[in-house]
Tab-separated table of C-alpha atoms in Angstrom:
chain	number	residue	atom	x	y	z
A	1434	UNK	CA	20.893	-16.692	-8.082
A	1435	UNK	CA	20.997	-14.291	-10.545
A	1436	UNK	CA	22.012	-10.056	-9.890
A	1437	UNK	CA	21.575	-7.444	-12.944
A	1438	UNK	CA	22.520	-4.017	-13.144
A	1439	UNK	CA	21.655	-1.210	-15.375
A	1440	UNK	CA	21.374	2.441	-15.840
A	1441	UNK	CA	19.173	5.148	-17.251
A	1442	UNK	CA	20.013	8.516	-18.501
A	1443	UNK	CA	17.959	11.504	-18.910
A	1444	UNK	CA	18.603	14.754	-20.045
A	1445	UNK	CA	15.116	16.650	-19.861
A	1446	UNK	CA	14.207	19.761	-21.967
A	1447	UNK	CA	11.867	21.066	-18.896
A	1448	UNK	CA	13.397	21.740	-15.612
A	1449	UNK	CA	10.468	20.046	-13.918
A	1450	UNK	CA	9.272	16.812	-15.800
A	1451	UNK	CA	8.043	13.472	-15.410
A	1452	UNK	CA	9.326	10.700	-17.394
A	1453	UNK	CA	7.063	7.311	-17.381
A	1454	UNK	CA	9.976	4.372	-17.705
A	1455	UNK	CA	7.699	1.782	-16.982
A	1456	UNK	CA	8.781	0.394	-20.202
A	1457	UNK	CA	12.135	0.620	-20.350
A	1458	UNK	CA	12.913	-1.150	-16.668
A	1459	UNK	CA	10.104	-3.868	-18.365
A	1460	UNK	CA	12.794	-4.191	-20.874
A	1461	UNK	CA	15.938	-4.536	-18.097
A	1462	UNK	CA	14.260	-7.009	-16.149
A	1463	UNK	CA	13.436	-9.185	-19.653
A	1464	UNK	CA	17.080	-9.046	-20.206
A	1465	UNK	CA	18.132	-10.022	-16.729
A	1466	UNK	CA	16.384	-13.322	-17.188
A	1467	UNK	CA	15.481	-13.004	-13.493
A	1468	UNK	CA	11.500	-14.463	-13.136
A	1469	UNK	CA	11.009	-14.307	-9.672
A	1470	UNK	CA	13.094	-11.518	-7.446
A	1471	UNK	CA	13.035	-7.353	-6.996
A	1472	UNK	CA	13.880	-4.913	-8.644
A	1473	UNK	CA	15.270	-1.808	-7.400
A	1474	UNK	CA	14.785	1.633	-9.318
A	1475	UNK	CA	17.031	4.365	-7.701
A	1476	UNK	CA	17.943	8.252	-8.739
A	1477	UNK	CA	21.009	8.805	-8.946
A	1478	UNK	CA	21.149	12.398	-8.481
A	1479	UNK	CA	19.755	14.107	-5.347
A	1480	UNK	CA	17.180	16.432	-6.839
A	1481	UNK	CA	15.440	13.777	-9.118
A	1482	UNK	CA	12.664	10.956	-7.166
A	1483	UNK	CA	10.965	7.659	-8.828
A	1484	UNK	CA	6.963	7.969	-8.187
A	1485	UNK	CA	5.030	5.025	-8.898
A	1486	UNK	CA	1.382	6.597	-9.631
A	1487	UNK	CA	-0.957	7.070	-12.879
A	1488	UNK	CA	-0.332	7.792	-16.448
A	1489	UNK	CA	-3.299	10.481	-16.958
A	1490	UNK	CA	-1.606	14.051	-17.452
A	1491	UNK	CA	-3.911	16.079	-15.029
A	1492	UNK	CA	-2.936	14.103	-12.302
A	1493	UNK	CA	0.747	14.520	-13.529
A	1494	UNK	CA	0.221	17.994	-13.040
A	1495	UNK	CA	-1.869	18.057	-9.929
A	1496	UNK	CA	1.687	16.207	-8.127
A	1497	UNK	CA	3.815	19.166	-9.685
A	1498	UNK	CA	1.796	21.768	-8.800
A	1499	UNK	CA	1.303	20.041	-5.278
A	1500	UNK	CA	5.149	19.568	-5.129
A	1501	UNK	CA	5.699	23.159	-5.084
A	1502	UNK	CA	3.196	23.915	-2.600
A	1503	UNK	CA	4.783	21.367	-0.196
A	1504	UNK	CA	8.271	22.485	-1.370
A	1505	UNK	CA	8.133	26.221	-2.964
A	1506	UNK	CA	11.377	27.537	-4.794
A	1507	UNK	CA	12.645	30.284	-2.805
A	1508	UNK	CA	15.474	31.641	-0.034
A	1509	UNK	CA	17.413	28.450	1.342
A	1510	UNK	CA	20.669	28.259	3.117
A	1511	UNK	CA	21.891	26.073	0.358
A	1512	UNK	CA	21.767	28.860	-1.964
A	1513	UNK	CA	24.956	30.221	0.014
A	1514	UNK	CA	26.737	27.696	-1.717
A	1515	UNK	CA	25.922	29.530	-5.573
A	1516	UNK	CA	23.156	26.386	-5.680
A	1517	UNK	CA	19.631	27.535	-6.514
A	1518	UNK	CA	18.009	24.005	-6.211
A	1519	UNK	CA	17.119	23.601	-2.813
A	1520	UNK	CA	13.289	22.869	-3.473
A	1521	UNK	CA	14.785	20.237	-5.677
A	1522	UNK	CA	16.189	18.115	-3.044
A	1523	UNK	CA	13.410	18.623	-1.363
A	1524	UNK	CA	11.120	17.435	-3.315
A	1525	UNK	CA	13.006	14.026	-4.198
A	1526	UNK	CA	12.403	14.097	-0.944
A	1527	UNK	CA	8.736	14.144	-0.587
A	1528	UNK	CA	8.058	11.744	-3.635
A	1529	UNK	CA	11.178	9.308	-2.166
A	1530	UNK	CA	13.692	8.980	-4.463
A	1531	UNK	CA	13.662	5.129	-5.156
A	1532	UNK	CA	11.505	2.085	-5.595
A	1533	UNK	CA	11.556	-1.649	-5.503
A	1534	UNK	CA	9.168	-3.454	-7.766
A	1535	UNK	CA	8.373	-6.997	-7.271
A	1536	UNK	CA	9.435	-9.678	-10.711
A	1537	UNK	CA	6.678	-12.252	-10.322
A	1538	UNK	CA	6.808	-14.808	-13.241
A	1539	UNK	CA	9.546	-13.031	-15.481
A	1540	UNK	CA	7.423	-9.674	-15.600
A	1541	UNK	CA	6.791	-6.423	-13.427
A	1542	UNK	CA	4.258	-7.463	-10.274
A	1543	UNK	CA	2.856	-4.337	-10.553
A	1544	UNK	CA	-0.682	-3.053	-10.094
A	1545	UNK	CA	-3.670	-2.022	-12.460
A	1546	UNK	CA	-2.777	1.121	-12.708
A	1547	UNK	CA	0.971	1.517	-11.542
A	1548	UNK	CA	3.387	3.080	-13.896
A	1549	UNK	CA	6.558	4.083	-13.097
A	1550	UNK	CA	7.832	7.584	-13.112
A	1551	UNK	CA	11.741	9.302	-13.289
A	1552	UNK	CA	10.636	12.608	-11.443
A	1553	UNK	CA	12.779	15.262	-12.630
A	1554	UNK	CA	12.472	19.037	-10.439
A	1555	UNK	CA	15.971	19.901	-11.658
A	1556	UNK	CA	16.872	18.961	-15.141
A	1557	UNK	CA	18.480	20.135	-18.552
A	1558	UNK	CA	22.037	18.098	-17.718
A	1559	UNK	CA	22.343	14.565	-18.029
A	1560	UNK	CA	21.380	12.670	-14.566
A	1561	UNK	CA	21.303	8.772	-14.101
A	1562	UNK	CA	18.754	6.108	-12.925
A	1563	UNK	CA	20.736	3.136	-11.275
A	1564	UNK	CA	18.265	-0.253	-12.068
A	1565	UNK	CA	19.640	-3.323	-9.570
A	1566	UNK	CA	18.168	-6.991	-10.121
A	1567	UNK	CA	18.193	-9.374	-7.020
A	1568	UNK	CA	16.602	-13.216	-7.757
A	1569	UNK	CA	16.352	-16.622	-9.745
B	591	UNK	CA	17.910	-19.314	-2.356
B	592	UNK	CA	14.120	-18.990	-2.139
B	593	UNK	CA	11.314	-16.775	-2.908
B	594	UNK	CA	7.790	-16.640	-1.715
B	595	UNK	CA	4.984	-14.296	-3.154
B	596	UNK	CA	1.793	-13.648	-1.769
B	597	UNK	CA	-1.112	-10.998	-1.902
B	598	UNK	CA	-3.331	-9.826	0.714
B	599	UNK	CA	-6.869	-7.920	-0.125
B	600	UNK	CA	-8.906	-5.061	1.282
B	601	UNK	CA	-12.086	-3.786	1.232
B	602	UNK	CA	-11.972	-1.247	3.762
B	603	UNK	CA	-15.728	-0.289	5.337
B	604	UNK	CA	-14.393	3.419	5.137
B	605	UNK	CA	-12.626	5.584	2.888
B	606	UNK	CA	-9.630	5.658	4.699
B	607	UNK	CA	-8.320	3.365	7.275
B	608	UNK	CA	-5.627	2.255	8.793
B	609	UNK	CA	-4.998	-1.456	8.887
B	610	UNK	CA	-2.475	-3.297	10.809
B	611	UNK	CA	-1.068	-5.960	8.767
B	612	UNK	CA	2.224	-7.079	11.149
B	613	UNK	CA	0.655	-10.857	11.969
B	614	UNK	CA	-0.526	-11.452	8.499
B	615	UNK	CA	2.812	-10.601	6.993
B	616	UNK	CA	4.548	-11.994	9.630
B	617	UNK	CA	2.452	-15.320	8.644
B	618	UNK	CA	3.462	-15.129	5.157
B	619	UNK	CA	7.079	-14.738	6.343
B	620	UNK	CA	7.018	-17.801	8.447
B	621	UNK	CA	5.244	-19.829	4.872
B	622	UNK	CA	7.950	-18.867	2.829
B	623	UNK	CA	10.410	-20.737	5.127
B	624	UNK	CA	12.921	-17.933	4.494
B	625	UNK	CA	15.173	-17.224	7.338
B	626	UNK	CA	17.497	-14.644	6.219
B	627	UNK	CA	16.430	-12.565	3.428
B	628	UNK	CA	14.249	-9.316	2.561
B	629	UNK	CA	9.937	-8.682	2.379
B	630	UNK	CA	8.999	-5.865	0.429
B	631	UNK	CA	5.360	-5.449	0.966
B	632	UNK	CA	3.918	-2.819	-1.449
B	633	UNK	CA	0.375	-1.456	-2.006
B	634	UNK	CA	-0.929	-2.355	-5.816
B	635	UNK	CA	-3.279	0.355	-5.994
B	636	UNK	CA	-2.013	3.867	-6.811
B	637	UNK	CA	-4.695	5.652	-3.669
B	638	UNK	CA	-3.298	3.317	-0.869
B	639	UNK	CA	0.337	3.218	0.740
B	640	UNK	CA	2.113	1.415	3.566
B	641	UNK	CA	3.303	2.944	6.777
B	642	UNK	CA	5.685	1.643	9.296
B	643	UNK	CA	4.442	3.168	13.006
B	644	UNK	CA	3.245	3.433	15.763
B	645	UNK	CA	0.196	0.792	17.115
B	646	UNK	CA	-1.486	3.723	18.937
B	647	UNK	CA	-5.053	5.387	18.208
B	648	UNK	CA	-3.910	9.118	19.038
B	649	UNK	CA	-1.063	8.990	16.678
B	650	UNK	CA	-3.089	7.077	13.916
B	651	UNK	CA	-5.430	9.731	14.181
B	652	UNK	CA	-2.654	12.197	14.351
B	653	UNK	CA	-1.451	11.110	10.749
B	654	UNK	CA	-4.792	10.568	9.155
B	655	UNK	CA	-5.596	14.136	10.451
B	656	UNK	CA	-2.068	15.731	9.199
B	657	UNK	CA	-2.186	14.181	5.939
B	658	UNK	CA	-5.433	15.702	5.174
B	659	UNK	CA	-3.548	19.293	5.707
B	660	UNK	CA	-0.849	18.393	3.519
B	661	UNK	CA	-3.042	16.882	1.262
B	662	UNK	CA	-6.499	17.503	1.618
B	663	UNK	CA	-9.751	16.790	-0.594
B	664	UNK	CA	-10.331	19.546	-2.445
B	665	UNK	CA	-10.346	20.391	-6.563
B	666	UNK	CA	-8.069	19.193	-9.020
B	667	UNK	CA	-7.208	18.786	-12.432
B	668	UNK	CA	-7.573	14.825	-12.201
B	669	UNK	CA	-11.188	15.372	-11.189
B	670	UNK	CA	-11.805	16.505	-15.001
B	671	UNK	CA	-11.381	12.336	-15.694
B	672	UNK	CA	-14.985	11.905	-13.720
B	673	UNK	CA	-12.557	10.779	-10.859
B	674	UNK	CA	-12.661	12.104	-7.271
B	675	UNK	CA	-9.987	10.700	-5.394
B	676	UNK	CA	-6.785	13.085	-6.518
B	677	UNK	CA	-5.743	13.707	-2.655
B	678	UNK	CA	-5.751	9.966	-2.157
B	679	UNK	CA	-3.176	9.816	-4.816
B	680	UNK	CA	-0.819	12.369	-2.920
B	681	UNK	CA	-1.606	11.013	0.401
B	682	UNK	CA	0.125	7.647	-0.621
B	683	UNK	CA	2.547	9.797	-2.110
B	684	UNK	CA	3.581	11.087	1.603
B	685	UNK	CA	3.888	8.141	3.321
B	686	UNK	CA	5.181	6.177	0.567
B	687	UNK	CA	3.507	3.205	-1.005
B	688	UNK	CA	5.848	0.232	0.137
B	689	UNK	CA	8.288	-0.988	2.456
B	690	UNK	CA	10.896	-3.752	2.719
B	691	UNK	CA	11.065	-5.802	5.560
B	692	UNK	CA	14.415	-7.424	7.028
B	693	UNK	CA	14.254	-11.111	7.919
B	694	UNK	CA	16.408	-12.415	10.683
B	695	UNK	CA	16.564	-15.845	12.337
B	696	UNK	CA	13.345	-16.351	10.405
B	697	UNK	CA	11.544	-13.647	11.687
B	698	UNK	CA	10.606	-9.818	10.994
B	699	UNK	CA	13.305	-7.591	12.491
B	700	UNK	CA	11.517	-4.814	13.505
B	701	UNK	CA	11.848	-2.145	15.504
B	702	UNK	CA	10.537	-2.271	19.541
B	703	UNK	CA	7.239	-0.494	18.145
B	704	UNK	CA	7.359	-0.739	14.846
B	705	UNK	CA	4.039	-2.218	13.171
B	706	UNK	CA	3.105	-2.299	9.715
B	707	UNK	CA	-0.018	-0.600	8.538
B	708	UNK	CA	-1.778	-0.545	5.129
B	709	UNK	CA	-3.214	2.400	5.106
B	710	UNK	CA	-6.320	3.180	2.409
B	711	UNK	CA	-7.284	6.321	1.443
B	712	UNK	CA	-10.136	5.330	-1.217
B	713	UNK	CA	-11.496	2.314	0.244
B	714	UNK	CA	-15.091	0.820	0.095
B	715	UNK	CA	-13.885	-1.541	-3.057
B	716	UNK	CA	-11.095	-4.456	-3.238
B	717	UNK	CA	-8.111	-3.496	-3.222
B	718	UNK	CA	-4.538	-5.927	-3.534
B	719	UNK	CA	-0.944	-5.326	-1.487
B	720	UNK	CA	1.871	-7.455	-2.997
B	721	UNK	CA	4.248	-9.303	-0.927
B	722	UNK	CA	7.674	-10.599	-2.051
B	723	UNK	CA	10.470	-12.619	-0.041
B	724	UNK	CA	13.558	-13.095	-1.318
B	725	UNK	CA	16.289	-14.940	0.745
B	726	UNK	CA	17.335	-18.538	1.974
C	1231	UNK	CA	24.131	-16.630	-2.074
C	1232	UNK	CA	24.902	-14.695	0.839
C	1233	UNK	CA	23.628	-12.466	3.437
C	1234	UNK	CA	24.844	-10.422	6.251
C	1235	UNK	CA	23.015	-8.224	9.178
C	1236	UNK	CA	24.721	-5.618	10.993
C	1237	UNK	CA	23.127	-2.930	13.927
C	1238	UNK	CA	24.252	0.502	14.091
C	1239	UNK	CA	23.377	2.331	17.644
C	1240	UNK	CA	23.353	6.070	18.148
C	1241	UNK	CA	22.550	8.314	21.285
C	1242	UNK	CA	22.613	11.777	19.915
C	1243	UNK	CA	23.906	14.973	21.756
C	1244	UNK	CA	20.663	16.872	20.383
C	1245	UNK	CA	16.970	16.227	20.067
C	1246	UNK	CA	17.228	16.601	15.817
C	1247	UNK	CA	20.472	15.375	14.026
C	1248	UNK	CA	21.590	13.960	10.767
C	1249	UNK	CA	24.378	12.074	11.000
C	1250	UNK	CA	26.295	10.824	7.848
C	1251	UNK	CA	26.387	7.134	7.967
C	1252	UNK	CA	27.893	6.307	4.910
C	1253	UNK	CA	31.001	4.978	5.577
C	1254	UNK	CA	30.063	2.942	8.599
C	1255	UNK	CA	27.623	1.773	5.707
C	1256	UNK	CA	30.244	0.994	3.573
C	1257	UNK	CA	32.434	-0.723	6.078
C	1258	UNK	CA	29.661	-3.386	6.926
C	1259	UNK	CA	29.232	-3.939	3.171
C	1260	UNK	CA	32.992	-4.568	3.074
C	1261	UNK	CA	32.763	-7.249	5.909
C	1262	UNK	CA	29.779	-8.774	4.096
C	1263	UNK	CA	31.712	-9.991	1.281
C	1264	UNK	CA	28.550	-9.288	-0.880
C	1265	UNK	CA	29.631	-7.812	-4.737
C	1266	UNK	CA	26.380	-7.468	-6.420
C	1267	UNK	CA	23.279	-6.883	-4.407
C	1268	UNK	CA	21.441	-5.244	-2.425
C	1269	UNK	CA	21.701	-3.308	1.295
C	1270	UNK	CA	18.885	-2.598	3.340
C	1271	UNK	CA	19.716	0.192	6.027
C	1272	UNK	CA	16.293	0.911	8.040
C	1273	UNK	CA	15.682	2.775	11.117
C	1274	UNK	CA	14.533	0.480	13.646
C	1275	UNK	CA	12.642	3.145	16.271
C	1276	UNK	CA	9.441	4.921	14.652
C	1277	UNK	CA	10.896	8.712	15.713
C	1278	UNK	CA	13.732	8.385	13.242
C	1279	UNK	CA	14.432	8.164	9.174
C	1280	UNK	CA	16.892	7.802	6.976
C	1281	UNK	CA	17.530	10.127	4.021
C	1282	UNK	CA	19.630	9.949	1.043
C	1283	UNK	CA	21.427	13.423	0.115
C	1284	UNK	CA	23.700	15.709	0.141
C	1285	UNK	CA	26.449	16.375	2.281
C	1286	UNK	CA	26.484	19.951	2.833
C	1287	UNK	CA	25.619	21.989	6.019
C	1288	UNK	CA	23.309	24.948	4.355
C	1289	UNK	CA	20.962	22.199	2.754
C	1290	UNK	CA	20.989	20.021	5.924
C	1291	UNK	CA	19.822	23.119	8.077
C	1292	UNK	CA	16.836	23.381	5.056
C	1293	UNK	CA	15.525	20.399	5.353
C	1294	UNK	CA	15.140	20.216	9.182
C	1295	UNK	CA	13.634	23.751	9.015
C	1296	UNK	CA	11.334	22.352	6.169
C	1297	UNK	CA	10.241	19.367	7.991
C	1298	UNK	CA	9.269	21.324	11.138
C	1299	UNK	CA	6.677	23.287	8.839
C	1300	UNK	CA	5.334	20.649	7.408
C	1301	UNK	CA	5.018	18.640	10.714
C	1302	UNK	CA	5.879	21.225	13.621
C	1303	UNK	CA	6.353	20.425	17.270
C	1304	UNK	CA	2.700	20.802	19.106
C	1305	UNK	CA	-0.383	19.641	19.997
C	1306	UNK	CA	-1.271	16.208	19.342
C	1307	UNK	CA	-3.666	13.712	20.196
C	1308	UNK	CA	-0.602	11.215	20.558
C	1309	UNK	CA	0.699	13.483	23.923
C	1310	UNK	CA	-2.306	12.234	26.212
C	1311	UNK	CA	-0.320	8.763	26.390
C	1312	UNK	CA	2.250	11.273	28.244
C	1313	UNK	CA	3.781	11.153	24.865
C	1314	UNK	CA	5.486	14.901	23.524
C	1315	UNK	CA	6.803	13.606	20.108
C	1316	UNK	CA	3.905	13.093	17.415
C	1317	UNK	CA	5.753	15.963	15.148
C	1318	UNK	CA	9.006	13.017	15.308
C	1319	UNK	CA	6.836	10.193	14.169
C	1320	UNK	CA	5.441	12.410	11.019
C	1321	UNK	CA	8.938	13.523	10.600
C	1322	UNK	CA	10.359	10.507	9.791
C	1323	UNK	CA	7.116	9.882	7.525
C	1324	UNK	CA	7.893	12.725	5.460
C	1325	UNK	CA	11.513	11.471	4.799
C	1326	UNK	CA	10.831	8.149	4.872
C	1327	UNK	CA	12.633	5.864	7.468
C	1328	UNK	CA	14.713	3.481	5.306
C	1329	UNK	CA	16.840	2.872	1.911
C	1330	UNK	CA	18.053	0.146	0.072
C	1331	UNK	CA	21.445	0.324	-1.531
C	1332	UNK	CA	22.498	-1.548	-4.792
C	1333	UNK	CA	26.240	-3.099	-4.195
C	1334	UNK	CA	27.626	-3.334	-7.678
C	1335	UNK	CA	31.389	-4.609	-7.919
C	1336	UNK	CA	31.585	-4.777	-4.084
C	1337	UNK	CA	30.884	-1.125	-3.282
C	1338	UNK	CA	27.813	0.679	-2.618
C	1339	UNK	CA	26.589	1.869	-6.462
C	1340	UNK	CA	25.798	5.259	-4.974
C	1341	UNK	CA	25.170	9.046	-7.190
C	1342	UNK	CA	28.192	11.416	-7.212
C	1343	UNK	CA	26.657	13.437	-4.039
C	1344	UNK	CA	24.026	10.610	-2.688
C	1345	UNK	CA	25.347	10.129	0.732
C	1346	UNK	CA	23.298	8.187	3.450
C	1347	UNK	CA	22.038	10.541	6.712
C	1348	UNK	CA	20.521	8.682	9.994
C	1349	UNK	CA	18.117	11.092	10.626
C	1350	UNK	CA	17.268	11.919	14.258
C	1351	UNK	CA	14.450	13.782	15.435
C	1352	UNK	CA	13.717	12.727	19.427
C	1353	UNK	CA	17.214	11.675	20.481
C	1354	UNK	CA	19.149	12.247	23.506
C	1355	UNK	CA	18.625	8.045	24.268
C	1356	UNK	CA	19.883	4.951	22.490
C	1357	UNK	CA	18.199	3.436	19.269
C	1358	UNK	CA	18.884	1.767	16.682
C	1359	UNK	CA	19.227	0.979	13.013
C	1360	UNK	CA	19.160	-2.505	11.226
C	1361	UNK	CA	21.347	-3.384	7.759
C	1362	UNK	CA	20.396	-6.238	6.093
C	1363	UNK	CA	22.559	-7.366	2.687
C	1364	UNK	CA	21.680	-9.941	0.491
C	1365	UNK	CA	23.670	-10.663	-2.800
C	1366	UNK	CA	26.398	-13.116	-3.901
């Protein structure tokens, strides 16, 4: 059995952004040497999700725009605290804030059109992406 | 340790649909021969998810109805691509695309009610879920 | 390799809760003797979630005041089973009704705020949630 950890940092220029890392966990899960297992994408920090969706930019901005429908900046309680991020935990809520990919034959099991995304709604400081490898 | 994978296909008769998948996982589970481990079971197409529920028509019809509010068809920027299906893509957004499944005494340890659904919200065309076992 | 199952049962004072679970969490991770791997932690009855966040009291009030607008108490098909909690079962949809945990260096390999909330919303009676670790 084999177990593999990594991490990811991102510091975004945008408050709001989406990040495809598809690539880069590839790249982790070559280096683990792990062919068949999971492997398990996680935000670190509790206003930033992982979405697994498409790479075509109007989409990209249809889930943004959708986001803040769902989850509008505004008035929350948890501004008491001097926070002003509320809609940010939120929405890491509504996209989910983690995923596990299946490692099929040394590579991503993923589908035709699955990418993976680090979904930012609260950016511009440094934030991490904790990447955990499970298999043989 | 051992892992199993396996893939299950859908072409659903209509555009969305919710399909319970608990015995055909379940069968997959008892293949593997794994009886301790974990089952994620993910949907490979980015306009279908997985949901974890309730095996009752009201409350499927419930969900299907209430994700159409919070997501419904409509106009969006992804439609500029020639595609139509943008609300599908937030739908399986919602109620998440995957799930992972705990395997006790060589068996799914669900919940009293808990059933396992795939649930399409493009269908009409052949789509692929993913399942992955990982245990002993 | 290793695994290791645990139950945790709650019967909540109130209809909605969120209950931080993260030491009890921690604890059966401890008792698992599992370093590097993974932890499962899954509501086992279909009215409850779990959510990964933040401990404070302001942002806990938000997000069950959030979730009742986007899936209030009411009229559902579901109720004419002599059902009167559909709004529960979307509930735990929208936050999503289980996490997995990376264990890196024998302790959960959680953000500096992530902490892990059983989230309750038709209580008052006793249910359940399942943790299932698997590492070496």
């Amino acid at each position: 059995m084999r177990t593999h950890t990594d991490y990811l940092s991102f510091t975004t220029r945008q408050r709001h952004e989406l990040i495809n890392i598809t690539e880069r966990i590839a790249a982790i899960v070559a280096a683990s040497k792990v062919t068949e297992g999971m492997c398990l994408v996680s935000a670190m920090h509790i206003t930033a999700g992982i979405w697994v969706n498409d790479e075509e930019s109007g989409l990209k901005q249809d889930v943004m725009e959708w986001l803040e429908e769902l989850a509008p900046e505004g008035d929350y309680r948890h501004h008491q605290t001097g926070e002003d991020n509320a809609d940010a935990h939120l929405k890491r809520t509504l996209v989910h804030h983690q995923v596990v990919l299946p490692i099929t034959k040394g590579a991503l099991d993923l589908g035709p059109w699955e990418q993976v995304f680090y979904a930012e709604f609260d950016g511009q400081r440094k934030k991490r992406v904790v990447v955990k490898i499970l298999g043989e």
